[in-house]
Each structure stands twice: as structure tokens, then as C-alpha cells.
PDB file of C-alpha atoms in Angstrom:
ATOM      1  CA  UNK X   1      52.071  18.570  -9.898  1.00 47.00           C
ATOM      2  CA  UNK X   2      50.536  16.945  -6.420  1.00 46.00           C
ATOM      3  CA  UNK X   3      47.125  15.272  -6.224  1.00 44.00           C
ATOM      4  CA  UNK X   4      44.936  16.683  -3.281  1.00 45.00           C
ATOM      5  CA  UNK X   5      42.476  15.179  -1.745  1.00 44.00           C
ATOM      6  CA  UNK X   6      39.861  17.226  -2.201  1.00 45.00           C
ATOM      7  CA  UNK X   7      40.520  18.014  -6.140  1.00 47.00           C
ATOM      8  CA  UNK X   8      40.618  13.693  -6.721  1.00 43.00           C
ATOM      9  CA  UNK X   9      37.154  12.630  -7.922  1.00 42.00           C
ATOM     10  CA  UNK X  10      37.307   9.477  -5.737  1.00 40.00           C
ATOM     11  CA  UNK X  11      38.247  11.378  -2.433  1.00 41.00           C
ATOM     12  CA  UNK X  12      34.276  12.198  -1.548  1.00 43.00           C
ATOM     13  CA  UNK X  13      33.089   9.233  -2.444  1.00 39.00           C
ATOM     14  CA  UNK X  14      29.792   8.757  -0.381  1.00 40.00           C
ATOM     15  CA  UNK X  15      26.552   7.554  -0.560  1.00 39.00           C
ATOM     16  CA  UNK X  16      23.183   9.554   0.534  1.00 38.00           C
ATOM     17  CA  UNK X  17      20.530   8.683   2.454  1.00 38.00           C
ATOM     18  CA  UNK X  18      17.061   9.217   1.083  1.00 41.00           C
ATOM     19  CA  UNK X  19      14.085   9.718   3.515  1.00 41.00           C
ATOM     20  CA  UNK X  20      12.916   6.376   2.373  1.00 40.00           C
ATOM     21  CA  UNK X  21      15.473   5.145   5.183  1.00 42.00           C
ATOM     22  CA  UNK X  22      17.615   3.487   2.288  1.00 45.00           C
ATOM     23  CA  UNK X  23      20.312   2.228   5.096  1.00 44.00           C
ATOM     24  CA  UNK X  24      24.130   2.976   4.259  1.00 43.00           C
ATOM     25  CA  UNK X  25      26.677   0.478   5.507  1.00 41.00           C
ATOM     26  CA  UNK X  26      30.208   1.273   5.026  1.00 41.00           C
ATOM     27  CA  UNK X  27      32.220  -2.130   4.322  1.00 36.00           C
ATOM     28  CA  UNK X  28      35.823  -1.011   3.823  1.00 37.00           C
ATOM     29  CA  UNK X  29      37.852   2.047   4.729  1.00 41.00           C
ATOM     30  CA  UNK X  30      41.659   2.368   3.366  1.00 42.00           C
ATOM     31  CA  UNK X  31      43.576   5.213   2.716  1.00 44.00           C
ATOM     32  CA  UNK X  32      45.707   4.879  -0.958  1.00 42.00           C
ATOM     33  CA  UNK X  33      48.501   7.635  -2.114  1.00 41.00           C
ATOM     34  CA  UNK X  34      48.222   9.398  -5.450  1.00 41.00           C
ATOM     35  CA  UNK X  35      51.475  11.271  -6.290  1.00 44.00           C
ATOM     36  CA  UNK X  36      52.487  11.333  -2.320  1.00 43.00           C
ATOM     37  CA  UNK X  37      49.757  12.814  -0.781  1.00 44.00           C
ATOM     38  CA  UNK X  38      47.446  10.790   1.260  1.00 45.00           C
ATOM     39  CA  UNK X  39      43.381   9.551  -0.744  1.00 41.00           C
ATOM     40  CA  UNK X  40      40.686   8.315   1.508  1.00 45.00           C
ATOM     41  CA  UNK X  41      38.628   6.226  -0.048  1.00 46.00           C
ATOM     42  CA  UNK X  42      35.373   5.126   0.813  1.00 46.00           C
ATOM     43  CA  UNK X  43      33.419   2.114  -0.714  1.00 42.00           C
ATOM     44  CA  UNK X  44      30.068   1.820   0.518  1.00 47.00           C
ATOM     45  CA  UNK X  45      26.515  -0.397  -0.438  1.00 49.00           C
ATOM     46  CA  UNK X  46      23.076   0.686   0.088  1.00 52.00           C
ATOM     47  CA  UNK X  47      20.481  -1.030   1.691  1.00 55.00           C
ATOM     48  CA  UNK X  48      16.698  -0.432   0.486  1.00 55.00           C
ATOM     49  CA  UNK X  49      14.188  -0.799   3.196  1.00 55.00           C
ATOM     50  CA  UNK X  50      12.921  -4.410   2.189  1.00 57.00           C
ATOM     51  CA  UNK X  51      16.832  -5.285   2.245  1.00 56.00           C
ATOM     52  CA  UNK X  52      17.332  -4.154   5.785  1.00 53.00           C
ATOM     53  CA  UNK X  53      13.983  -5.265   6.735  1.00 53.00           C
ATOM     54  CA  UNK X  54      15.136  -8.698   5.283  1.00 56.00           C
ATOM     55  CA  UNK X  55      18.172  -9.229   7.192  1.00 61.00           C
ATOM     56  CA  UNK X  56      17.400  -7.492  10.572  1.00 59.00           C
ATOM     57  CA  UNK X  57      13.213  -8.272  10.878  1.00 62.00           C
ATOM     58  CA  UNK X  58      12.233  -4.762  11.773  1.00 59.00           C
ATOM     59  CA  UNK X  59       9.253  -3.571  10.989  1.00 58.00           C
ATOM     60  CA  UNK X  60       9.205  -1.016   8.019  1.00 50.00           C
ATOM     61  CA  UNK X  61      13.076  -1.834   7.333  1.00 48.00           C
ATOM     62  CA  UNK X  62      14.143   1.474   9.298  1.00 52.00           C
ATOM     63  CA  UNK X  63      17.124   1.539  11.093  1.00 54.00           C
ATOM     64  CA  UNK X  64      17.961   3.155  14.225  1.00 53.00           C
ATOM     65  CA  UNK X  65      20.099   6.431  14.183  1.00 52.00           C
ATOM     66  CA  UNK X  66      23.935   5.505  14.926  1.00 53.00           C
ATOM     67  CA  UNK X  67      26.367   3.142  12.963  1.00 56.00           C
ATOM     68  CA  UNK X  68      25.728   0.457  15.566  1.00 57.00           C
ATOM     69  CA  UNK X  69      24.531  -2.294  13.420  1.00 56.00           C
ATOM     70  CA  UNK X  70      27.466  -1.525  11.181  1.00 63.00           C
ATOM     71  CA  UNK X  71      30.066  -2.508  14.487  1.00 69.00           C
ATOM     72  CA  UNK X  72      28.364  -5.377  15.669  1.00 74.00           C
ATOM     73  CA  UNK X  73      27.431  -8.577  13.614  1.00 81.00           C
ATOM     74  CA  UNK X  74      23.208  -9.606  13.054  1.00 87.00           C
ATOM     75  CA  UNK X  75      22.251 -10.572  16.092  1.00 90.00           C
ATOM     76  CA  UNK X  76      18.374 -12.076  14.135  1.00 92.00           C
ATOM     77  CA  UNK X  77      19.288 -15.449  13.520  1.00 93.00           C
ATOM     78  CA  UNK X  78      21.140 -16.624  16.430  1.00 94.00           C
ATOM     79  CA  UNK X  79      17.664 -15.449  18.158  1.00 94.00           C
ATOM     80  CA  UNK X  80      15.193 -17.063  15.878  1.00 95.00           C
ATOM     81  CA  UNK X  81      17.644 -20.380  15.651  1.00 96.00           C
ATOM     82  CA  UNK X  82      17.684 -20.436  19.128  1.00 95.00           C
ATOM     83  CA  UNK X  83      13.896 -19.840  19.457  1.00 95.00           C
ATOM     84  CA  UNK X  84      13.333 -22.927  17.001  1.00 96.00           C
ATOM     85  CA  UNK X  85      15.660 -25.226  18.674  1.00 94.00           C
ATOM     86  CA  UNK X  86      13.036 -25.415  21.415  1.00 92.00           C
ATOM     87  CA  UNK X  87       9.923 -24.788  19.390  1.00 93.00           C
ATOM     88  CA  UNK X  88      10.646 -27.557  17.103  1.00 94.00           C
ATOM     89  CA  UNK X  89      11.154 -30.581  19.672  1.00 91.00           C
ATOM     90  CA  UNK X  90       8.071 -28.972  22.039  1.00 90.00           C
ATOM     91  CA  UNK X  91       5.619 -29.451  18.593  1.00 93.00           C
ATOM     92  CA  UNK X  92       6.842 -32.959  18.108  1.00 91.00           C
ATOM     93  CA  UNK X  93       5.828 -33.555  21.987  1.00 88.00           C
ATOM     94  CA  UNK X  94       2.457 -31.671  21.859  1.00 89.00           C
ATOM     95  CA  UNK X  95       1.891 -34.523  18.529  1.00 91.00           C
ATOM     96  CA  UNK X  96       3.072 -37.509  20.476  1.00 86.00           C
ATOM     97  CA  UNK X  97       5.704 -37.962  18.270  1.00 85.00           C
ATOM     98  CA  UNK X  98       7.943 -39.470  21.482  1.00 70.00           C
ATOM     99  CA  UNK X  99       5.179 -41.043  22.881  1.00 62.00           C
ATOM    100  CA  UNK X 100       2.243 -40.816  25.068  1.00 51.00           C
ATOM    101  CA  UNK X 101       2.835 -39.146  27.696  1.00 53.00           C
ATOM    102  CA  UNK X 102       4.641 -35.739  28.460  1.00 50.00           C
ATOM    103  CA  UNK X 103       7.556 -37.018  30.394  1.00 58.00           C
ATOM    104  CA  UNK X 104       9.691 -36.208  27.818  1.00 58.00           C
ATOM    105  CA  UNK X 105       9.058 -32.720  28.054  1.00 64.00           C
ATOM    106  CA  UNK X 106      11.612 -33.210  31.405  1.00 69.00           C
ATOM    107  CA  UNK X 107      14.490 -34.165  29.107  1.00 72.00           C
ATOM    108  CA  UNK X 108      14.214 -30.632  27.263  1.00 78.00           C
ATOM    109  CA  UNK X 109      14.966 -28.552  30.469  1.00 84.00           C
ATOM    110  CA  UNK X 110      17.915 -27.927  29.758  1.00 84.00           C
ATOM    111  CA  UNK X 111      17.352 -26.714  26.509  1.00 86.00           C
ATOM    112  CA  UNK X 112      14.589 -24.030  27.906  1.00 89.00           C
ATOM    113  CA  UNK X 113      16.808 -22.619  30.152  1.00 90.00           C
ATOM    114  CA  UNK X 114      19.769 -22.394  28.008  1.00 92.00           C
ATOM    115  CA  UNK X 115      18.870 -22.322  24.396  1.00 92.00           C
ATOM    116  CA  UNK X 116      15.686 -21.143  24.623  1.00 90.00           C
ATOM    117  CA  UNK X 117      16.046 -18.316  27.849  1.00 92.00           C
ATOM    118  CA  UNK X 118      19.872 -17.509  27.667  1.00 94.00           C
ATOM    119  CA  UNK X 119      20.580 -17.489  24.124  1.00 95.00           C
ATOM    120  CA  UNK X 120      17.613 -15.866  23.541  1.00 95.00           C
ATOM    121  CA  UNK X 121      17.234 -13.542  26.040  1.00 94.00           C
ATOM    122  CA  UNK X 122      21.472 -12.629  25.205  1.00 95.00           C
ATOM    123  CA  UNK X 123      19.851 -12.285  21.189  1.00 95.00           C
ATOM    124  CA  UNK X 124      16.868  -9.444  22.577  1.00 95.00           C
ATOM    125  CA  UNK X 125      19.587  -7.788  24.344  1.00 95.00           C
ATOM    126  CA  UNK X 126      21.745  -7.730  21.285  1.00 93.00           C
ATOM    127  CA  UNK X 127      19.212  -6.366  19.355  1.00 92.00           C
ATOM    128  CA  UNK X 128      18.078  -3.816  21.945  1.00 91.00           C
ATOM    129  CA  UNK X 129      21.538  -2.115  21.950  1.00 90.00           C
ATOM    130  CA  UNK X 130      21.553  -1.814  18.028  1.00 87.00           C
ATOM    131  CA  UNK X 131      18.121  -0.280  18.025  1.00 86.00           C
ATOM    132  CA  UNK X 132      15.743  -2.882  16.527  1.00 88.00           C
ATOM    133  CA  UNK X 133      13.045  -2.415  19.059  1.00 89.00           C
ATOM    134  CA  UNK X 134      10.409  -4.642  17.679  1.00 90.00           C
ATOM    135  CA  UNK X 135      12.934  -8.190  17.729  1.00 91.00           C
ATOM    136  CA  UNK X 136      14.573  -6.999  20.855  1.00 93.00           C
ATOM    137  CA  UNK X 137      10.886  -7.131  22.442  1.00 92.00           C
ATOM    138  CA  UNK X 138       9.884 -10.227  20.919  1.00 93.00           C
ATOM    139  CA  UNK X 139      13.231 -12.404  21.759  1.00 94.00           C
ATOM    140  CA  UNK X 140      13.599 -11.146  25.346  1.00 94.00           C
ATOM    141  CA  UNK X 141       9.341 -12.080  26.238  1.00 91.00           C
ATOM    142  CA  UNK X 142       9.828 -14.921  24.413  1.00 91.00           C
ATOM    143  CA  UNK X 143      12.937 -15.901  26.324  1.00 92.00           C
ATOM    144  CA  UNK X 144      11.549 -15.428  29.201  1.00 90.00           C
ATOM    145  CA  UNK X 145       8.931 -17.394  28.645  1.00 86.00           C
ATOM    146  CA  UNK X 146      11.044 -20.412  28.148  1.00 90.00           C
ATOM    147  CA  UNK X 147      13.228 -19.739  30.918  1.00 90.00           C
ATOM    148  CA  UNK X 148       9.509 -19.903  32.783  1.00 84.00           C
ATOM    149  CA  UNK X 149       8.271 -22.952  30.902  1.00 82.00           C
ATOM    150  CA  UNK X 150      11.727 -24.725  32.107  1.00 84.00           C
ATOM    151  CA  UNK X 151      11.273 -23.643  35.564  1.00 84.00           C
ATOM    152  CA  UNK X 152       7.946 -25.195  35.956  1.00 78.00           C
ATOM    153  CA  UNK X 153       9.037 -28.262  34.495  1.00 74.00           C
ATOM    154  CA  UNK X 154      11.992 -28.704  36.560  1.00 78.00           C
ATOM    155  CA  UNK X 155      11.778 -31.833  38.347  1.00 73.00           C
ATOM    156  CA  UNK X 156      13.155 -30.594  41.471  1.00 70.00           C
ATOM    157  CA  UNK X 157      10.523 -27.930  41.835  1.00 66.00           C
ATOM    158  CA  UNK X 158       7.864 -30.152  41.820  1.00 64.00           C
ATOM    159  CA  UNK X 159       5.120 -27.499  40.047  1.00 61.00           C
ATOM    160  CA  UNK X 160       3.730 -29.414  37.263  1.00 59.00           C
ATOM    161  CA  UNK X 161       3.506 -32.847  39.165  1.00 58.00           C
ATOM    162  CA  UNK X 162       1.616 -30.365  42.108  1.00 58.00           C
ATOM    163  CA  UNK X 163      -0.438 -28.956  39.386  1.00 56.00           C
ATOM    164  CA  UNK X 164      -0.962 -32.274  37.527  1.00 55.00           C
ATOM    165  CA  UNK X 165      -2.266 -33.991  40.719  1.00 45.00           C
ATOM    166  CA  UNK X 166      -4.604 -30.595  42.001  1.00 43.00           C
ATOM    167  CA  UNK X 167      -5.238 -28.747  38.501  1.00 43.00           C
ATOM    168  CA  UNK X 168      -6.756 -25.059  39.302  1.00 48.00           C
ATOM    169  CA  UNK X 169      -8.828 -23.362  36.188  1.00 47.00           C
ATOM    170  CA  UNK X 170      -7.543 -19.853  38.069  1.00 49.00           C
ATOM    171  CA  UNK X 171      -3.747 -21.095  36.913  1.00 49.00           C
ATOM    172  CA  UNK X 172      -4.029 -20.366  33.389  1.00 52.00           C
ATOM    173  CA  UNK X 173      -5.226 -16.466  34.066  1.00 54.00           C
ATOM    174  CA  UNK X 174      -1.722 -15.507  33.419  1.00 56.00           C
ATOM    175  CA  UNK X 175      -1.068 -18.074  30.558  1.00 59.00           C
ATOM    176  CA  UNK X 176      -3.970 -15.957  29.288  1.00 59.00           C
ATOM    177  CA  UNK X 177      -2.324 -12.919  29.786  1.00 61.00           C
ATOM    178  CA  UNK X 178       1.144 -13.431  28.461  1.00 61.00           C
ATOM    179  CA  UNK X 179      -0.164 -15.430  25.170  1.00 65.00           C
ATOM    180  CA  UNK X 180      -2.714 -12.392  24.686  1.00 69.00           C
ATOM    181  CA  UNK X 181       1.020 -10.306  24.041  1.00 70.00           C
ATOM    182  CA  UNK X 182       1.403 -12.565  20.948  1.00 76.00           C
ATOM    183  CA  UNK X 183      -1.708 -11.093  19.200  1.00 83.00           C
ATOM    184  CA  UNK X 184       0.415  -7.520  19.320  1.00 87.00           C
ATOM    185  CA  UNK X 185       3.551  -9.243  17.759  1.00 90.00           C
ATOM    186  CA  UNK X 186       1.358 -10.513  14.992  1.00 90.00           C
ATOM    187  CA  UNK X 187      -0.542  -6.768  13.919  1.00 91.00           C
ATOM    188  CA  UNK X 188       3.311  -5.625  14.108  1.00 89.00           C
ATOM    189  CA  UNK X 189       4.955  -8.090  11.856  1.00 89.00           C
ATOM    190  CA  UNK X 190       2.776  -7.050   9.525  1.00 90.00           C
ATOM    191  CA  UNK X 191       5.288  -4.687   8.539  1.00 86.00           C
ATOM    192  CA  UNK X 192       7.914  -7.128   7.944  1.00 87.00           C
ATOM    193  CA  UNK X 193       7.480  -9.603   5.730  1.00 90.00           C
ATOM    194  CA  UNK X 194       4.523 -12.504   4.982  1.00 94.00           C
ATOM    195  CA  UNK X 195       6.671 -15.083   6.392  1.00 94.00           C
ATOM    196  CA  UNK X 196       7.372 -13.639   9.717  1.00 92.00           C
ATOM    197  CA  UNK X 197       3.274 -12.797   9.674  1.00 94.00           C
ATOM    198  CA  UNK X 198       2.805 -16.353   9.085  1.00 96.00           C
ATOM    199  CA  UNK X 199       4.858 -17.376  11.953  1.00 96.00           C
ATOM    200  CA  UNK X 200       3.038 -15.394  14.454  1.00 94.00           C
ATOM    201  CA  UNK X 201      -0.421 -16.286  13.124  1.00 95.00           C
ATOM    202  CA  UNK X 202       0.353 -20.068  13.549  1.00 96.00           C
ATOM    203  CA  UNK X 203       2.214 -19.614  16.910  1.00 93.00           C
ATOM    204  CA  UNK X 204      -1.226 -17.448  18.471  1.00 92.00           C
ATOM    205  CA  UNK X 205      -3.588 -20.463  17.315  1.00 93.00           C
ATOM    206  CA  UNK X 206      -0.581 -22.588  18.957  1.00 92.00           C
ATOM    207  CA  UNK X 207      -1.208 -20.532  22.115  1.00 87.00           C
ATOM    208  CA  UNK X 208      -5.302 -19.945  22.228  1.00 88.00           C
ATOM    209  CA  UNK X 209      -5.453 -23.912  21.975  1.00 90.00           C
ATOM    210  CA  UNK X 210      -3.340 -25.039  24.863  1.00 86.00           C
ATOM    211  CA  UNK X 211      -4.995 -21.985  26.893  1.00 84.00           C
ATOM    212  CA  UNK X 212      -8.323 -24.169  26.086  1.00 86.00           C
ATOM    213  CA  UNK X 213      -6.312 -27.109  27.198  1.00 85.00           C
ATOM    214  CA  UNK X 214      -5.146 -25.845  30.222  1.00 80.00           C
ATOM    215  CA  UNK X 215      -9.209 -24.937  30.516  1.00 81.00           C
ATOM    216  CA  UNK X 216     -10.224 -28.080  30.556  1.00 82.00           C
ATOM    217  CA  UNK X 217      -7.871 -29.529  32.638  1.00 78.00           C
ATOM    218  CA  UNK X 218      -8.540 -27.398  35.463  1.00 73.00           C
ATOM    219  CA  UNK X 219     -12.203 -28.336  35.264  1.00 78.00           C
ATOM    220  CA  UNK X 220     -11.288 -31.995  35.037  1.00 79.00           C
ATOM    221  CA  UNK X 221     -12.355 -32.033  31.655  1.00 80.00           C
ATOM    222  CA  UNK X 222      -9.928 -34.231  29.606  1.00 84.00           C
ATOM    223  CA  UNK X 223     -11.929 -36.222  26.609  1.00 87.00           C
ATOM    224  CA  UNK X 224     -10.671 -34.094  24.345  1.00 89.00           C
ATOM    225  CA  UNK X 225      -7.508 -32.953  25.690  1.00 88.00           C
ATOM    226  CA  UNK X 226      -4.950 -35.300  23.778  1.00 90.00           C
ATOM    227  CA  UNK X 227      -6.424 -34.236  20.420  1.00 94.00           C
ATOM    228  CA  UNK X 228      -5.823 -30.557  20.950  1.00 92.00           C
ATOM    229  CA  UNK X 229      -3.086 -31.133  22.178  1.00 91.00           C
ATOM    230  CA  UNK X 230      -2.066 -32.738  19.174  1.00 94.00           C
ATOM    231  CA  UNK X 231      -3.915 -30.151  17.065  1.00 96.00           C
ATOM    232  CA  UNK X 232      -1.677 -27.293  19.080  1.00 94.00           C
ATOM    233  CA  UNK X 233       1.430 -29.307  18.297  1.00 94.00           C
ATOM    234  CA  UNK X 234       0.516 -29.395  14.046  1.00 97.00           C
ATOM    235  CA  UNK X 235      -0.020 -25.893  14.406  1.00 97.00           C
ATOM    236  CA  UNK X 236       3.716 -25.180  16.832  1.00 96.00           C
ATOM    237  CA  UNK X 237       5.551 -27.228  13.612  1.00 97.00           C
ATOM    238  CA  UNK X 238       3.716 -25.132  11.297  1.00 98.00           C
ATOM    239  CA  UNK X 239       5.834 -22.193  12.907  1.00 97.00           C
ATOM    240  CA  UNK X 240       8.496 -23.953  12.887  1.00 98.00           C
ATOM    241  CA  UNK X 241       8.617 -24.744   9.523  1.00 98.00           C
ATOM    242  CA  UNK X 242       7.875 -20.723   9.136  1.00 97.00           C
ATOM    243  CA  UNK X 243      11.140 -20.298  11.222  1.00 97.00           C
ATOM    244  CA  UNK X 244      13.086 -22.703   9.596  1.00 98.00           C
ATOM    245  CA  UNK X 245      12.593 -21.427   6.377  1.00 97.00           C
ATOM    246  CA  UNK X 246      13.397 -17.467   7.489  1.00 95.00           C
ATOM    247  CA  UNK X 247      16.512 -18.817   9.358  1.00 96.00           C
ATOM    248  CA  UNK X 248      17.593 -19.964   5.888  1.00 96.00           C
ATOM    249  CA  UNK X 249      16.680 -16.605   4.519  1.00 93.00           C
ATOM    250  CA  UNK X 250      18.433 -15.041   7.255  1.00 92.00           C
ATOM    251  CA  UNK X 251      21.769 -17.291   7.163  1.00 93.00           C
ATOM    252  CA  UNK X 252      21.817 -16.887   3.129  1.00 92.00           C
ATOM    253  CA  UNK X 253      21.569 -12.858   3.644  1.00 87.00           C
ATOM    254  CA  UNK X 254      24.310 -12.766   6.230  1.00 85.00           C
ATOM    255  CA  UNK X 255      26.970 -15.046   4.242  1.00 87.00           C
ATOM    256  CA  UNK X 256      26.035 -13.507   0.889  1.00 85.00           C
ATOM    257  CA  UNK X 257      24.938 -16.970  -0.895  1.00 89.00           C
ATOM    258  CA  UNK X 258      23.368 -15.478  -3.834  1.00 89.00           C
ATOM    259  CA  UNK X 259      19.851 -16.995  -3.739  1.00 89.00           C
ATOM    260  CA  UNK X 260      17.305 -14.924  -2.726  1.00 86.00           C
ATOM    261  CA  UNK X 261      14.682 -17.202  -1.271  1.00 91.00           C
ATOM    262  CA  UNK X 262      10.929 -15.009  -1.572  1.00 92.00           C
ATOM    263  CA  UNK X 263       9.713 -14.027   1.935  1.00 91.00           C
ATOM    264  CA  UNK X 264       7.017 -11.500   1.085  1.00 90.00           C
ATOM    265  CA  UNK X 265       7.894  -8.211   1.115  1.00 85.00           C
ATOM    266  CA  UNK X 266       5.416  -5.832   3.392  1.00 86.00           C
ATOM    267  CA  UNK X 267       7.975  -3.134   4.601  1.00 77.00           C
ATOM    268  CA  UNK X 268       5.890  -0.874   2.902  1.00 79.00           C
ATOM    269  CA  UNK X 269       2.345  -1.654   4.414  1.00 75.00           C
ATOM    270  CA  UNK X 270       0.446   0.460   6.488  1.00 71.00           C
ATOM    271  CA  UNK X 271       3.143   2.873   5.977  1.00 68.00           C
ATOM    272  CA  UNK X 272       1.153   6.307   5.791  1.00 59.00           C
ATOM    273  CA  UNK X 273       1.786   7.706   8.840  1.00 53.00           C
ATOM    274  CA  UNK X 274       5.297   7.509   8.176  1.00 51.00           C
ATOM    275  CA  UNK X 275       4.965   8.719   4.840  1.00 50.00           C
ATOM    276  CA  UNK X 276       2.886  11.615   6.245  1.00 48.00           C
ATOM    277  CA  UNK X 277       5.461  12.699   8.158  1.00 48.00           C
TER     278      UNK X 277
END
């Protein structure tokens, strides 16, 4: 008497799908014999919504079609890690932490351009090609951004000492503009989780502060410049701390520690149009 494959109880072993976008990840694939002839085995995990959600940031916890994310590794924390590793230090500047002036700022060039723009930037692209729109977006403006931020500080350029000696209110029109984006980020993360909310929420006071600085300085107004800027630097480590503590969420997920640190599930909020669907 032979086995087939298609009599074995084990040879169709599969997992479906749901239209609650419960995401199905296949983590081994072997093929086994049962009385010579060939069993394909299958084992496979779900992931609910908030679980996908959890590990990849993406708003709802849908996946993209395709079994890209199951090729290619998480691409989320090596952007928000490298994100932080410039956040952090800029926040301790903005409090004076290294001292009165801004000079320091000079030192972290190379950390905007390469941490901050490259890694990040390389982190957006990453996620772009696995289908998470909404971190894709917000790792490749925000890389950018630093890559921008490093160029004006550049010593070789000259730009902030030009600006610092003739300040111009019309120069922060597109600081304006660009930090305005944030306020989008923040009504999407909504669907993510509390954390990631909180994040945004701290970094858009962050921004709508130095835009006020920047304000000021280009009317020559500076009495009350160096305490908002320390005010905009409490609220920068605020995110930080935020990022810090979803990197360890993040990092935990991804190696399969088995503490599951609470992050505030809201993959299911404003959810009816989906639902309606």
C-alpha cells in the first residue's frame, strides 16, 4: 500500500486568509517521504492585523498583495533606529545639554547625511518595494529632510553662518511647508498604534516651535529664543523616548523575545470604510 499525497491529511496543510487581512507567513517548506512517495509539508503562522501592524507600522495592519515581506527581512526598525540616532543628539542640542551655543550641531553632519539621509532614505525604499506605503513615505521625507538639515549645516557651504549673520523671516516659508506634512503623518498613525501617535504629536509641537523660532529670528527678535528653543528640544526627547521605546517593541517582535511590551493597539480605528467595503 503507497501513501499519496493528496490522500495524507498533512499534504494540504494551509492556512486561510480571512477578509480581516489576518496576514499568512510561511516559515518553513520541506518535502518528507511516507512509504516512498514524496509529502509536502507546509507549516505556516498567522498574523492578526494588530500583529502585522505591530511589527511593520502600517496603518490598519494590512499587508500589500505579494509574498514580498515574507522574502525580505523588516526593514521598520533599521528606519526608526536610524531616525533616532539623529533625533536623540539634535534634542539634547536644542536643551543645551552640550552647551551654549549651536556649534555642536557641526559635529553631527556626518550623522545627517549618513544615518539620518542614507540609512533612512535606503529604510523608505525598503519599505516601498514591500508595499508599506505609509512608512515608506514617512522614512524617505524624513530622510530627506536630514540629508537637507546636514547640507545647510555644512561648514563648507557657508548657509547657516550667511543666514545667521542676515536672517530673512521669508526663509522659513518652506520650513513651514515641509513641517505642515507632519500634521498628515500624525491623522494617519492614528491607525497604528498610540505610541507611534504619540511620537508624531510630540515631533509636530517639536516642529511648530522652532518654525516660531525661526520667526523671530528673522525679525531680530531673540529674548525669547533660547527658551523655546529649549522648550522644542524637551518636546524632540519626548519623541525620542516614544521611538526608543517602539524600537524595543520592534527589535523584541523581530527576534521573538517573548515579552510583549503594550503599544496601544488602534489598527482597528476609523476602520469603517474598510469594513464597508
Amino acid at each position: 500500500m503507497s501513501a499519496s499525497t493528496t490522500d495524507h491529511p498533512l499534504a494540504n496543510e494551509t492556512t486561510r486568509v480571512d477578509d480581516h487581512s489576518n496576514q499568512h507567513f510561511d516559515l518553513e517548506k520541506g518535502n518528507g517521504g511516507v512509504g516512498g512517495a514524496a509529502l509536502g509539508r507546509q507549516f505556516s503562522i498567522q498574523l492578526t492585523a494588530e500583529q502585522f501592524e505591530r511589527l511593520y507600522l502600517q496603518p490598519g495592519g494590512v499587508a500589500a498583495k505579494g509574498d514580498l515581506a515574507k522574502r525580505f527581512a523588516n526593514p521598520t526598525p533599521l528606519g526608526v533606529a536610524s531616525f533616532l540616532l539623529c533625533l536623540t543628539p539634535f534634542s539634547t542640542e536644542l536643551m543645551g545639554w552640550s552647551g551654549p551655543t549651536t556649534d555642536s550641531a557641526v559635529v553631527a553632519v556626518g550623522a545627517f547625511y549618513y544615518v539620518g539621509g542614507v540609512v533612512l532614505y535606503l529604510s523608505g525604499l525598503l519599505e516601498w518595494i514591500i508595499g508599506n506605503t505609509f512608512p515608506a513615505t514617512v522614512f524617505m521625507t524624513f530622510g530627506g529632510y536630514w540629508l537637507a538639515f546636514a547640507f545647510l549645516f555644512q561648514p563648507s557651504q557657508g548657509i547657516a553662518a550667511a543666514l545667521g549673520g542676515s536672517p530673512r523671516p521669508s526663509t522659513t516659508k518652506a520650513q513651514r511647508c515641509i513641517w505642515f506634512g507632519g500634521e498628515f503623518y500624525l491623522i494617519a498613525s492614528l491607525r497604528t498604534n498610540v505610541v507611534f501617535a504619540l511620537l508624531f504629536t510630540f515631533l509636530d509641537i517639536t516642529f511648530w516651535i522652532l518654525v516660531a523660532v525661526y520667526v523671530q529670528l528673522g525679525y531680530g527678535h531673540v529674548t525669547h529664543v533660547p527658551m523655546e528653543l529649549k522648550t522644542a528640544g524637551a518636546f524632540a526627547f519626548l519623541t525620542s523616548a516614544c521611538g526608543w521605546y517602539l524600537l524595543v517593541v520592534l527589535i523584541f517582535g523581530s527576534t521573538g523575545i517573548p515579552i510583549a511590551l503594550p503599544v496601544g493597539d488602534l489598527s482597528n480605528f476609523m476602520s469603517g470604510r474598510r469594513k464597508a467595503k
